[in-house]
Coordinates of C-alpha atoms in Angstrom, one line a residue:
X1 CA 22.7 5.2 -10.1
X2 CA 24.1 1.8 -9.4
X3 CA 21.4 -1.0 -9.0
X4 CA 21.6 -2.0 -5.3
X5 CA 22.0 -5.7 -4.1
X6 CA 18.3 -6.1 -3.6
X7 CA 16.9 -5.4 -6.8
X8 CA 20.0 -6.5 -8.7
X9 CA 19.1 -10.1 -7.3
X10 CA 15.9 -9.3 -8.4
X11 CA 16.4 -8.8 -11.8
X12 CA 18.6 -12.2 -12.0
X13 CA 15.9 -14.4 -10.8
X14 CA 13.2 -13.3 -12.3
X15 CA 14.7 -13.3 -15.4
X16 CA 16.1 -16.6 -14.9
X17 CA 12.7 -17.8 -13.3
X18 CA 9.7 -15.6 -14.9
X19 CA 7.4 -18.6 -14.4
X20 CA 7.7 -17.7 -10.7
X21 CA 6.1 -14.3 -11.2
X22 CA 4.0 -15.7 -14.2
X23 CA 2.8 -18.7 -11.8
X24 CA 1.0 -16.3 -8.8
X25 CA -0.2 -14.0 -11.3
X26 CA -2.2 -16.6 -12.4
X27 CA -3.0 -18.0 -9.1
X28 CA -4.0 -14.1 -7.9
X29 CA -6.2 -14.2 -10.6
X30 CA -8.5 -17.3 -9.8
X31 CA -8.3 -16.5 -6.1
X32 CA -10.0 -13.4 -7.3
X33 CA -12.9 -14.8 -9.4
X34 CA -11.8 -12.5 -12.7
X35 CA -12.6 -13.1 -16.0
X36 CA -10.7 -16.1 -17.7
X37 CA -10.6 -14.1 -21.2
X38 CA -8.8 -11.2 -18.8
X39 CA -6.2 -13.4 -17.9
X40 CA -3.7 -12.8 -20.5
X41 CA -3.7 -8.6 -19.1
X42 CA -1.5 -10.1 -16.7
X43 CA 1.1 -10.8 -18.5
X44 CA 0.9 -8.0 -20.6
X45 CA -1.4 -8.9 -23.3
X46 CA -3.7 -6.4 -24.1
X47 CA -7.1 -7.2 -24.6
X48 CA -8.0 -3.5 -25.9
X49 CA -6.5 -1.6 -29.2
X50 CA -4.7 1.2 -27.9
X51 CA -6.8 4.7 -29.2
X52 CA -4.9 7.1 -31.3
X53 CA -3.7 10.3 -29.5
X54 CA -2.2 11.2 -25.7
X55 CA -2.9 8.2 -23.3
X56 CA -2.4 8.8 -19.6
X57 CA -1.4 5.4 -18.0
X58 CA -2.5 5.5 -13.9
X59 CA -2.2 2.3 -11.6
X60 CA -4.2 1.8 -8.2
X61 CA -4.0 -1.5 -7.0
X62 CA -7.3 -2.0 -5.7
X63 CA -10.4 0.0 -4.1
X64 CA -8.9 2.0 -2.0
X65 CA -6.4 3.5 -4.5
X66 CA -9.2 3.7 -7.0
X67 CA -10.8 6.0 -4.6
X68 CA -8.1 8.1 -4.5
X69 CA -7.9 8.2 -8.4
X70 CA -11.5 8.9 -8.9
X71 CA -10.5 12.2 -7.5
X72 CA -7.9 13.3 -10.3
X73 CA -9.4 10.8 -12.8
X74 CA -11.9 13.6 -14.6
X75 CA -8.6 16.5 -14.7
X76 CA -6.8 13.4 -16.5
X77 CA -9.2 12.3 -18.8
X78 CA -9.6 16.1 -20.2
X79 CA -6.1 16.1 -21.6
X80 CA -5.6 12.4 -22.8
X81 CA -7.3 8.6 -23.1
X82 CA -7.1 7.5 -19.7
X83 CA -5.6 3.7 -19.3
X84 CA -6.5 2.5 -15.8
X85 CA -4.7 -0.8 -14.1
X86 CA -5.4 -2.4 -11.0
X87 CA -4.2 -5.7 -9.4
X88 CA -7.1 -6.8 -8.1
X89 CA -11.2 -7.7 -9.5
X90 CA -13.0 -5.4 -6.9
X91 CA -9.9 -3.0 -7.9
X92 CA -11.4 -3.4 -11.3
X93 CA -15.3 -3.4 -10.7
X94 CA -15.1 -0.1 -8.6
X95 CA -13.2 1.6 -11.4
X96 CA -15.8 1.0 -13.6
X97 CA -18.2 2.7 -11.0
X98 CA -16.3 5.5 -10.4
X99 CA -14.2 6.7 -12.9
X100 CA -14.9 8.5 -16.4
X101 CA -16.6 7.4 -19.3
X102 CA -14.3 6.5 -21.9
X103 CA -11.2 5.1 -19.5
X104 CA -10.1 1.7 -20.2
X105 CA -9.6 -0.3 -17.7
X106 CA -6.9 -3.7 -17.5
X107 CA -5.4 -5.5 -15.0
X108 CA -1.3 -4.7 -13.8
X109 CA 1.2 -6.9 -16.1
X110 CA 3.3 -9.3 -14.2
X111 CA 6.5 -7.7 -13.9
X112 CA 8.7 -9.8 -15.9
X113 CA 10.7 -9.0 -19.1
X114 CA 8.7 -9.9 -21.4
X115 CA 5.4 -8.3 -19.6
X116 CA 6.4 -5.5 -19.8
X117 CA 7.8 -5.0 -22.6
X118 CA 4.5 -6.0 -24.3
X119 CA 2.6 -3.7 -22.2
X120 CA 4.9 -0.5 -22.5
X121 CA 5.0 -1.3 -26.5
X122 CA 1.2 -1.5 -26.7
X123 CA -0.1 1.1 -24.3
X124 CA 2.6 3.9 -24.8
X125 CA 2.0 5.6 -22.1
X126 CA 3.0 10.0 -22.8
X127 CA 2.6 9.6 -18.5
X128 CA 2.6 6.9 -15.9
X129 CA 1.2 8.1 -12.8
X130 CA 0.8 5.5 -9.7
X131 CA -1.5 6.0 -6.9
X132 CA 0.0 5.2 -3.1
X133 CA 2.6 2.6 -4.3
X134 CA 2.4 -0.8 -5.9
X135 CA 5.5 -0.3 -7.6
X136 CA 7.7 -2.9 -9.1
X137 CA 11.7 -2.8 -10.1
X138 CA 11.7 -3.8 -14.0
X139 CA 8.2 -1.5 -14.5
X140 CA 9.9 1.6 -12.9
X141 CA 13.3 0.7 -14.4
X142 CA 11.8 0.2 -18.0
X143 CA 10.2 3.3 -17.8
X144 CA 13.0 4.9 -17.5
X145 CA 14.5 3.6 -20.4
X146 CA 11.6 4.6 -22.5
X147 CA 12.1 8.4 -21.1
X148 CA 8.3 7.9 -19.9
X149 CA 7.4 10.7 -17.3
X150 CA 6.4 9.1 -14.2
X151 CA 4.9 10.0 -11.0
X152 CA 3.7 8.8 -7.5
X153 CA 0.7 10.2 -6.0
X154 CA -0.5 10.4 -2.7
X155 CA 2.4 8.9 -1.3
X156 CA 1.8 7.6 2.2
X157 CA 4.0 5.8 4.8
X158 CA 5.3 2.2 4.0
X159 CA 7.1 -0.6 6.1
X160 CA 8.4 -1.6 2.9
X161 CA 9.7 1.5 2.0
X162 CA 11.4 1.9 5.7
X163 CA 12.8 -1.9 5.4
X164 CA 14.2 -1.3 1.9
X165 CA 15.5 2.3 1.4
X166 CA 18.0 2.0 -0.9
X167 CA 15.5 -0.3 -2.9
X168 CA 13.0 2.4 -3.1
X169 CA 15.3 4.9 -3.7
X170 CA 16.5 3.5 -6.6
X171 CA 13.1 2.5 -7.9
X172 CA 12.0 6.3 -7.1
X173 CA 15.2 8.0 -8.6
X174 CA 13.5 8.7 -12.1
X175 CA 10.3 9.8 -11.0
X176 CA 9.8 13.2 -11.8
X177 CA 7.3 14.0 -9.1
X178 CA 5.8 12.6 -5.7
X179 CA 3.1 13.8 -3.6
X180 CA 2.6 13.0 -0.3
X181 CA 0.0 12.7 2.5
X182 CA 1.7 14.0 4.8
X183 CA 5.2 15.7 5.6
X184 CA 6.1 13.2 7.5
X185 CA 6.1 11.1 4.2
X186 CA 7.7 13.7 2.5
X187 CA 10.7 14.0 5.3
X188 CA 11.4 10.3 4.9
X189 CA 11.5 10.0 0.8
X190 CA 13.8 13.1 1.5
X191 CA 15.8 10.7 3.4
X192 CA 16.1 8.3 0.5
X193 CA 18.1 10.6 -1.1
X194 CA 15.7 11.7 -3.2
X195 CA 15.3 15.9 -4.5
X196 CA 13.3 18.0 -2.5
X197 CA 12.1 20.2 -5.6
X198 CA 10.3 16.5 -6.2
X199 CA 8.6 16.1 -3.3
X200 CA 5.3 17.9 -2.6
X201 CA 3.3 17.7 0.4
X202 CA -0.8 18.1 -0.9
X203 CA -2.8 16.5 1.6
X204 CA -4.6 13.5 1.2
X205 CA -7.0 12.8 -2.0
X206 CA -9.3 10.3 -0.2
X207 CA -10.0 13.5 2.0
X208 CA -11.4 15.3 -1.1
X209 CA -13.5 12.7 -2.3
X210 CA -17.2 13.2 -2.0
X211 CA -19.6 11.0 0.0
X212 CA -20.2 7.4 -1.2
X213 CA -23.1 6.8 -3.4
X214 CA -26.3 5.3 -2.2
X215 CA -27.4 2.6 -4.3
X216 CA -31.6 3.1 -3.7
X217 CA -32.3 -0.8 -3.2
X218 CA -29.7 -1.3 -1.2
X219 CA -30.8 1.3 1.3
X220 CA -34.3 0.2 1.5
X221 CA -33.7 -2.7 2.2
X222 CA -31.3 -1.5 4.8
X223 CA -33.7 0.4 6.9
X224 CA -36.3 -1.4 6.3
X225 CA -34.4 -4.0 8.0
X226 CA -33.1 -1.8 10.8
X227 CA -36.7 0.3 11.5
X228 CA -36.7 0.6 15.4
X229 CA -34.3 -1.6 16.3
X230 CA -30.2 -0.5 17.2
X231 CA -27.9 -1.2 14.3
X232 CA -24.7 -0.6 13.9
X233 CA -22.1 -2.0 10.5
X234 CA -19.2 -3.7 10.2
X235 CA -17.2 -3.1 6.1
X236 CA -14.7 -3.8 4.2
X237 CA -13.8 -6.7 7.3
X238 CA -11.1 -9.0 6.8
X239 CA -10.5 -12.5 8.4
X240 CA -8.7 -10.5 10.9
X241 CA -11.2 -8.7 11.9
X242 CA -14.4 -11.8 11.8
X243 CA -13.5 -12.8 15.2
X244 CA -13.9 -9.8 17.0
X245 CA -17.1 -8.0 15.1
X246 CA -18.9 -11.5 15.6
X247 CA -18.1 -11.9 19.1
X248 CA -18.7 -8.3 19.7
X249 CA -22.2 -9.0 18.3
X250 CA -22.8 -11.7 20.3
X251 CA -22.0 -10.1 23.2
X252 CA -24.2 -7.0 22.2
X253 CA -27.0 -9.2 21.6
X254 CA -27.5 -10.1 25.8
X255 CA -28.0 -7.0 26.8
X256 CA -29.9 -5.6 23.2
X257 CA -31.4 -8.9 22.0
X258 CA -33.1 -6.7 18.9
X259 CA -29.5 -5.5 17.7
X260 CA -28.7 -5.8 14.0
X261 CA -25.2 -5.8 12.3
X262 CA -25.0 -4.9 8.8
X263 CA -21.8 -6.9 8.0
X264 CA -19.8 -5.8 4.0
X265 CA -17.0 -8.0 4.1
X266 CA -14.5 -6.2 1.8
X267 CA -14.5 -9.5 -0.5
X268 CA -17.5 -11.1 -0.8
X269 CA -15.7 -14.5 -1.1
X270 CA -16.0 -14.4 2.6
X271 CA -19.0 -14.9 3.0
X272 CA -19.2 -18.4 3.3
X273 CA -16.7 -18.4 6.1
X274 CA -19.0 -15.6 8.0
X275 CA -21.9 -17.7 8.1
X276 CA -20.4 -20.6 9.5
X277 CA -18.9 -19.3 11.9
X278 CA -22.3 -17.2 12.7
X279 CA -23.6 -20.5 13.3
X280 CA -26.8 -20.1 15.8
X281 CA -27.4 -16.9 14.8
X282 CA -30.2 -15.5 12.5
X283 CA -28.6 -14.7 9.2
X284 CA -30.1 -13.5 6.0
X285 CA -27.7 -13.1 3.1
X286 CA -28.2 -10.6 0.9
X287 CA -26.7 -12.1 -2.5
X288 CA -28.8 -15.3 -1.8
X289 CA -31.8 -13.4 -1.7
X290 CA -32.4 -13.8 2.0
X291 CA -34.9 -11.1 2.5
X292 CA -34.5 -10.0 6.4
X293 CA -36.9 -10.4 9.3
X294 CA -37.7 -9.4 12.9
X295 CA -35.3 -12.5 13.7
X296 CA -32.8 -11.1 11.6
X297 CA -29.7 -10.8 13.8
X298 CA -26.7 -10.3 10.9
X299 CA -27.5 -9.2 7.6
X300 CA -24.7 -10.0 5.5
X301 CA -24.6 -7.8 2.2
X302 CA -22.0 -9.9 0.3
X303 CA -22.6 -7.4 -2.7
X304 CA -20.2 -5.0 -4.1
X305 CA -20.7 -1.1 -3.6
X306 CA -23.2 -0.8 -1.0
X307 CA -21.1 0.4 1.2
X308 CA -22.5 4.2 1.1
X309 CA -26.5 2.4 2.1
X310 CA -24.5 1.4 5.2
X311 CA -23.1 4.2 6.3
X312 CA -26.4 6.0 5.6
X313 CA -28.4 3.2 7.9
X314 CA -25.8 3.0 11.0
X315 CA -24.9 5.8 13.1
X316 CA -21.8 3.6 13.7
X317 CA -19.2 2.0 11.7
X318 CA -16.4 -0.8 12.5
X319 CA -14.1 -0.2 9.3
X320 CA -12.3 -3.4 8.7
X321 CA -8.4 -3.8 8.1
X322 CA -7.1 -2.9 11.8
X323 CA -6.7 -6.0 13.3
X324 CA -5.0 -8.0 10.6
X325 CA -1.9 -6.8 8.3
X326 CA -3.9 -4.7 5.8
X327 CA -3.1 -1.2 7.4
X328 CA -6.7 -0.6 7.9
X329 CA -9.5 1.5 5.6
X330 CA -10.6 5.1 4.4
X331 CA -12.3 6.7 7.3
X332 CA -13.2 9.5 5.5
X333 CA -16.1 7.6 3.6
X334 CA -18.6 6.9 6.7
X335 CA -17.2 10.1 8.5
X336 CA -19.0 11.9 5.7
X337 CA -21.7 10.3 6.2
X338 CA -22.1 11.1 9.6
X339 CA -21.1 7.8 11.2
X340 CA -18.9 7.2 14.1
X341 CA -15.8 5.4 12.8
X342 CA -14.5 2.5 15.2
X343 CA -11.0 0.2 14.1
X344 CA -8.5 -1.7 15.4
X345 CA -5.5 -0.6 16.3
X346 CA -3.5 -1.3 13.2
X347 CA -4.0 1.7 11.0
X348 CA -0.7 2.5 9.3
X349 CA -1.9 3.3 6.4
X350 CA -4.4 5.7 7.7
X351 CA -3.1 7.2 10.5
X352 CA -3.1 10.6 9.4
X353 CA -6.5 10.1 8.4
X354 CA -7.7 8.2 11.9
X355 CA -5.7 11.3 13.9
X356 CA -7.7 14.3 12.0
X357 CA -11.2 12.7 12.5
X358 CA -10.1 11.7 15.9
X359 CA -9.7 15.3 17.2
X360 CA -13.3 16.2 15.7
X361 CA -14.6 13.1 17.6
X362 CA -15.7 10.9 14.4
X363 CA -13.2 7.8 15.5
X364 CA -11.5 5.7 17.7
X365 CA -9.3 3.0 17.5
X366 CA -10.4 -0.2 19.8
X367 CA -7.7 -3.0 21.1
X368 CA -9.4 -5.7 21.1
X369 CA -13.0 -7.7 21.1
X370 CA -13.7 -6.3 24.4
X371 CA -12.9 -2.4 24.0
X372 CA -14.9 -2.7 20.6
X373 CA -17.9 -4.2 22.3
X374 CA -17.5 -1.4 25.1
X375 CA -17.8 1.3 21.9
X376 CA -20.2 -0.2 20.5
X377 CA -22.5 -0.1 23.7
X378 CA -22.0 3.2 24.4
X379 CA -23.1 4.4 20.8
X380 CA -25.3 2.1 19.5
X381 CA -28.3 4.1 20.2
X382 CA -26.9 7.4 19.4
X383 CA -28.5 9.0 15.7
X384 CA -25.9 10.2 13.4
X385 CA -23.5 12.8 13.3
X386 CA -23.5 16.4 10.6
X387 CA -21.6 14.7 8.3
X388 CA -17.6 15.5 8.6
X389 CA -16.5 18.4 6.7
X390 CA -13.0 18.9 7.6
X391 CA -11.1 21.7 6.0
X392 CA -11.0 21.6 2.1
X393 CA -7.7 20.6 1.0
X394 CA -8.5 20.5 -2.4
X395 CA -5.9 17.9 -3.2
X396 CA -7.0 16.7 -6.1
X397 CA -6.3 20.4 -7.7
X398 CA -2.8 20.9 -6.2
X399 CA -1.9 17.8 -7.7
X400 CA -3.2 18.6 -11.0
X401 CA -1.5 21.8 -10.8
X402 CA 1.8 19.9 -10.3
X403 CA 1.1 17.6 -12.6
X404 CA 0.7 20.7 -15.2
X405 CA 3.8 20.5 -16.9
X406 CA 3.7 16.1 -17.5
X407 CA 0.2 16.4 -19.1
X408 CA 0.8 15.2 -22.9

C-alpha cells in the first residue's frame, strides 16, 4: 500500500526533526512526576534485560486501557513474558496493581527512528497487541517490517480515526486482527478498507472486568467520614469538570448544609488547584493527612486507587471526563458497585457503555452545572443500588480465542 500524504509528511519531519518528538516526551514525562532513571524508556532505552523465551508486547496508554488489559492480561501471561507499556505514570502505577506477577512494565518509546528501532531490537516482541488505540505511524510501520504479528483490541470509535481514514487505514493495513466494542466500530474500520475476516465484534472488555478493589483504610476512613450525613463522589474529574462538581456542591450545600463530596481527581496533581478554588469551604485533604470532621464539607482523596472505597461509600457518582475533551470514564466500575452514574455530556468514548447502563437506570448524562445539581438532589439520599450485572459478554475469552492462533 502506498504511504498517504499524511503520514508520508510524517515520516519526513520527524526524521528530519526527532528532537521535536524527543522534546515533549520529555516534557510528558516531568508533567507526570515519573521517575528520572525511567526517563530513558522513552526513547527506547530499556531499563530491564529482556527474559529468555516468548514475550508478548501489549500497550494501553493509561488507566483506562490498563483496565481493559487487566482483563486478558492473566490468558497472556500463561503463554509468554508479558511486556507492558503505557504513556502515562498513573498508566504505570495501576499496572502494577492490576496486572500479573511477573509482567514488566516500561513506558511507550517516542516514536522516532531511532526509538524504535532500539525498542523493537531489545524487547522482540513474538506479538504486539494494543489496547483501544494509541497507535503511531513508524511503530505500526516497523512492525511490519519486522513480520511482528500485531493486533488492536477493543477497538472503539475515534474522531481521529474519522478525520484521518486513509491515515488509519494505512497504519491498520498489517494488523492481523481488530476487535471491537461495538459493530458500529466494526462497520467504520470496514469502511477503511480494511478485511472483514479481520474485524471481530466481542463486546467491550471493561464490561467483563470485576468490581474495583477496596483498599480497607481507605474505606474507613470514608464512612467514617460520611456516617449520617448525605454524600455523594466526584472521580477521575478533570479541569473541565472542577467548575461544575464545585459549584454543584455549593449549591447542594444551602439546602443540605451536612452534605459531603468525596472528590478523586483522576491526577492527583490537581489537587492544589481544587483547594483554591474551594476557597471558604471546609476541606481536609487526604494525602496531607487532613483527618475529616463534622465541618468537613470536601474530602479530597488526592491518592491513587481508592477509587473502589468511593464507590462503596456513595450511592452516587459524578464520573469525570464529560465536560472537557477526554471522551469521559468507565461507567462500568461504580455501576458494579451499585452507584448511580452521573456525567457530562461528552462521552464519546463510552457511549456504548453510558447507553447499556442507561436503559437499566444506573446513568445519566447531565448538561451542565445546573442539570447535575438537579441529579444530584434528587438522589443524594437514596442507598445504593444491587450492583449492575449486565449480561456476561465474556469478552476477555472471545478475544483470547481469536487471539489463539498469534500466541507464540
Amino acid at each position: 500500500m502506498a504511504t498517504p500524504l499524511l503520514p508520508a509528511a510524517y515520516f519526513a519531519a520527524t526524521s528530519t526533526a526527532p528532537w521535536l518528538l524527543l522534546r515533549a516526551a520529555r516534557a510528558a514525562h516531568l508533567r507526570q512526576n515519573a521517575p528520572m532513571a525511567r526517563l530513558p524508556e522513552r526513547f527506547g532505552e530499556a531499563t530491564q534485560q529482556r527474559p529468555k523465551g516468548k514475550l508478548i508486547w501489549l500497550h494501553a496508554a493509561s488507566v483506562g486501557e490498563v483496565q481493559s488489559a487487566a482483563a486478558l492480561a492473566p490468558y497472556l501471561a500463561a503463554h509468554a513474558t508479558l511486556l507492558v507499556t503505557t504513556s502515562t505514570q498513573t498508566g504505570a502505577e495501576r499496572a502494577a496493581q492490576v496486572l500479573p506477577e511477573g509482567s514488566i512494565h516500561q513506558f511507550q518509546p517516542v516514536d522516532t527512528a531511532r526509538a524504535v528501532s532500539s525498542f523493537l531490537s531489545h524487547w522482540q516482541p513474538d506479538l504486539a497487541l494494543f489496547v483501544e488505540g494509541d497507535l503511531w505511524p513508524r511503530m505500526c510501520r516497523n512492525l511490519a517490517r519486522r513480520g511482528t504479528p500485531a493486533a488492536l483490541l477493543n477497538a472503539r470509535a475515534s474522531k481521529s480515526r474519522a478525520r484521518f481514514p486513509r491515515s488509519y487505514g494505512y497504519m491498520l493495513t498489517p494488523f492481523r486482527l481488530i476487535t471491537c466494542q461495538t459493530e458500529a466500530v466494526r462497520a467504520g474500520l470496514m469502511a477503511l478498507g480494511l478485511p472483514s475476516d479481520r474485524l471481530r465484534c466481542l463486546g467491550d472488555l471493561k464490561a467483563d472486568l470485576p468490581a474495583a478493589s477496596i483498599p480497607e483504610s481507605a474505606l474507613e476512613a470514608f464512612q467514617t467520614a460520611a456516617k449520617g450525613r448525605p454524600v455523594w463522589a466526584a472521580v477521575s474529574t478533570h479541569p473541565a469538570d472542577e467548575a461544575h462538581v464545585l459549584a454543584a456542591h455549593r449549591a447542594l450545600l444551602t439546602n443540605a448544609p451536612d452534605a459531603l463530596l468525596l472528590w478523586l481527581p483522576r491526577h492527583p496533581a490537581r489537587a492544589e488547584a481544587i483547594r483554591a478554588s474551594a476557597d471558604g469551604l471546609g476541606l481536609s485533604q487526604r494525602s496531607q493527612g487532613e483527618a475529616p470532621t463534622e465541618k468537613t464539607q470536601i474530602l479530597l482523596a488526592d491518592t491513587l486507587g481508592e477509587a473502589g472505597a468511593a464507590f462503596a461509600t456513595a450511592s452516587t457518582v459524578f464520573l469525570g471526563g464529560g465536560f472537557g475533551r477526554e471522551g469521559g470514564h468507565n461507567p462500568y466500575e461504580p455501576a458494579k458497585a451499585g452507584a448511580f452514574v452521573l456525567s457530562g455530556p461528552k462521552v464519546n468514548n463510552f457511549s456504548a457503555a453510558y447507553a447499556r447502563l442507561a436503559v437499566d437506570g444506573f446513568t445519566e448524562l447531565v448538561a451542565d452545572t445546573a442539570t447535575l445539581t438537579e441529579a444530584l438532589s434528587s438522589r443524594l439520599s437514596k442507598p445504593h443500588q444491587p450492583p449492575w450485572q449486565g449480561s456476561e459478554t465474556n469478552a476477555a475469552i472471545a478475544t483470547i480465542d481469536a487471539l489463539a492462533a498469534y500466541l507464540p
